[in-house]
Coordinates of C-alpha atoms in Angstrom, one line a residue:
L240 CA 53.2 4.3 86.5
Y241 CA 51.7 7.7 85.8
A242 CA 48.5 8.3 84.1
Y243 CA 48.1 11.9 83.2
N244 CA 44.8 14.0 82.8
S245 CA 41.9 11.9 81.7
G246 CA 43.8 9.1 80.0
R247 CA 43.2 5.6 81.3
M248 CA 46.0 2.9 81.5
D249 CA 45.2 -0.9 81.5
V250 CA 47.8 -3.0 83.1
T251 CA 47.7 -6.9 82.5
N252 CA 49.7 -9.8 83.8
S253 CA 52.0 -7.5 85.9
I254 CA 53.2 -6.9 89.4
L255 CA 53.0 -3.4 90.7
R256 CA 54.7 -1.8 93.7
G257 CA 54.9 1.6 95.3
E258 CA 52.4 4.3 96.4
L259 CA 49.1 5.0 94.8
G260 CA 48.0 8.6 94.1
Q261 CA 44.5 9.6 95.2
S262 CA 43.0 9.8 91.7
S263 CA 44.7 6.8 90.3
S264 CA 41.6 4.4 90.8
L265 CA 39.9 6.3 87.9
L266 CA 43.0 6.1 85.6
I267 CA 44.7 2.7 86.3
R268 CA 42.8 -0.5 85.7
T269 CA 44.6 -3.8 86.6
Y270 CA 43.8 -7.3 85.1
H271 CA 45.4 -10.5 86.4
T272 CA 47.9 -8.3 88.2
V273 CA 49.4 -8.5 91.8
V274 CA 49.1 -5.1 93.5
P275 CA 50.5 -3.9 96.8
P276 CA 48.2 -4.7 99.9
A277 CA 47.5 -0.9 100.3
W278 CA 46.0 -0.7 96.9
S279 CA 42.7 -1.8 95.8
P280 CA 42.5 -4.0 92.7
F281 CA 40.8 -1.9 90.0
G282 CA 40.0 -4.5 87.6
A283 CA 39.3 -8.2 86.9
A284 CA 41.3 -10.9 88.7
S285 CA 43.8 -8.7 90.4
L286 CA 45.2 -9.6 93.8
Q287 CA 46.3 -7.5 96.8
A288 CA 49.4 -9.3 98.0
V289 CA 53.1 -9.1 98.5
P290 CA 54.6 -10.7 95.3
L291 CA 57.3 -12.6 97.1
F292 CA 60.3 -11.9 94.8
V293 CA 63.5 -13.9 95.2
D294 CA 65.5 -10.8 96.3
D295 CA 64.0 -7.5 95.1
A296 CA 66.6 -5.6 97.1
Q297 CA 69.3 -7.0 94.8
G298 CA 67.2 -6.7 91.6
D299 CA 66.1 -10.4 91.4
F300 CA 62.4 -10.1 90.5
R301 CA 61.9 -13.8 89.9
L302 CA 59.0 -15.3 91.9
Q303 CA 59.6 -17.4 95.0
A304 CA 57.8 -20.6 95.6
G305 CA 54.3 -19.7 97.0
S306 CA 54.2 -16.3 95.3
P307 CA 50.6 -15.2 94.5
G308 CA 51.8 -14.2 91.1
I309 CA 52.6 -17.8 90.0
D310 CA 50.0 -18.9 87.3
H311 CA 47.9 -15.9 88.0
A312 CA 48.5 -14.3 84.5
D313 CA 45.9 -14.5 81.7
G314 CA 47.8 -16.9 79.3
S315 CA 45.6 -15.9 76.4
V316 CA 47.5 -12.6 76.2
A317 CA 50.8 -13.5 77.9
T318 CA 54.0 -13.6 75.9
T319 CA 55.3 -17.1 75.0
T320 CA 58.6 -16.4 76.6
D321 CA 59.7 -14.4 79.7
L322 CA 62.4 -11.6 79.9
N323 CA 65.2 -14.2 79.8
G324 CA 63.7 -16.0 76.8
L325 CA 62.6 -18.9 78.8
P326 CA 59.1 -20.4 78.0
R327 CA 56.0 -19.5 79.9
V328 CA 55.0 -22.9 81.3
D329 CA 52.3 -24.4 83.7
D330 CA 54.3 -24.4 86.9
P331 CA 53.9 -27.5 89.2
N332 CA 53.7 -25.1 92.2
A333 CA 50.7 -23.3 90.8
N334 CA 48.2 -21.5 92.9
N335 CA 45.4 -23.5 91.1
T336 CA 42.9 -20.8 91.2
D337 CA 40.3 -20.2 88.6
D338 CA 42.0 -17.0 87.4
C339 CA 40.1 -16.9 84.0
N340 CA 36.7 -17.1 85.5
N341 CA 35.7 -19.5 82.7
Q342 CA 36.6 -17.1 79.9
L343 CA 36.6 -18.7 76.4
G344 CA 40.1 -19.2 75.2
C345 CA 41.8 -18.2 78.5
V346 CA 44.9 -20.5 79.3
E347 CA 45.8 -20.5 82.9
Y348 CA 49.6 -21.0 82.8
A349 CA 51.6 -17.8 82.9
D350 CA 53.2 -16.1 85.8
C351 CA 52.6 -12.5 86.5
G352 CA 55.6 -10.3 86.0
A353 CA 58.6 -10.4 83.7
Y354 CA 59.9 -13.8 84.8
E355 CA 58.3 -17.3 84.7
R356 CA 59.1 -19.5 87.6
Q357 CA 61.0 -22.4 86.2

């Protein structure tokens, strides 16, 4: 991600990796997103954690069991299907945390990132 000049970027229900530029905290806000341990989460309900992909070196960005991204996305703004067209469902291996902080209409069921753990 690259936020230029004074523009602000909001990132929701995602998983981010990589290095963080020195002024990025003013330009990138994360919501219900997993960010690298070296980052500071700059928005609501984001986690500093390793996402635990199945095999990111081989391009498999599905989440392993126990990933902090499982059921951490805000379901009220999540897509109904993942990148493979599979439904976003409540995973029985959920982290079971109160990600929505009692927000009206928030459904806690989606996984962060492009793929829902099936």
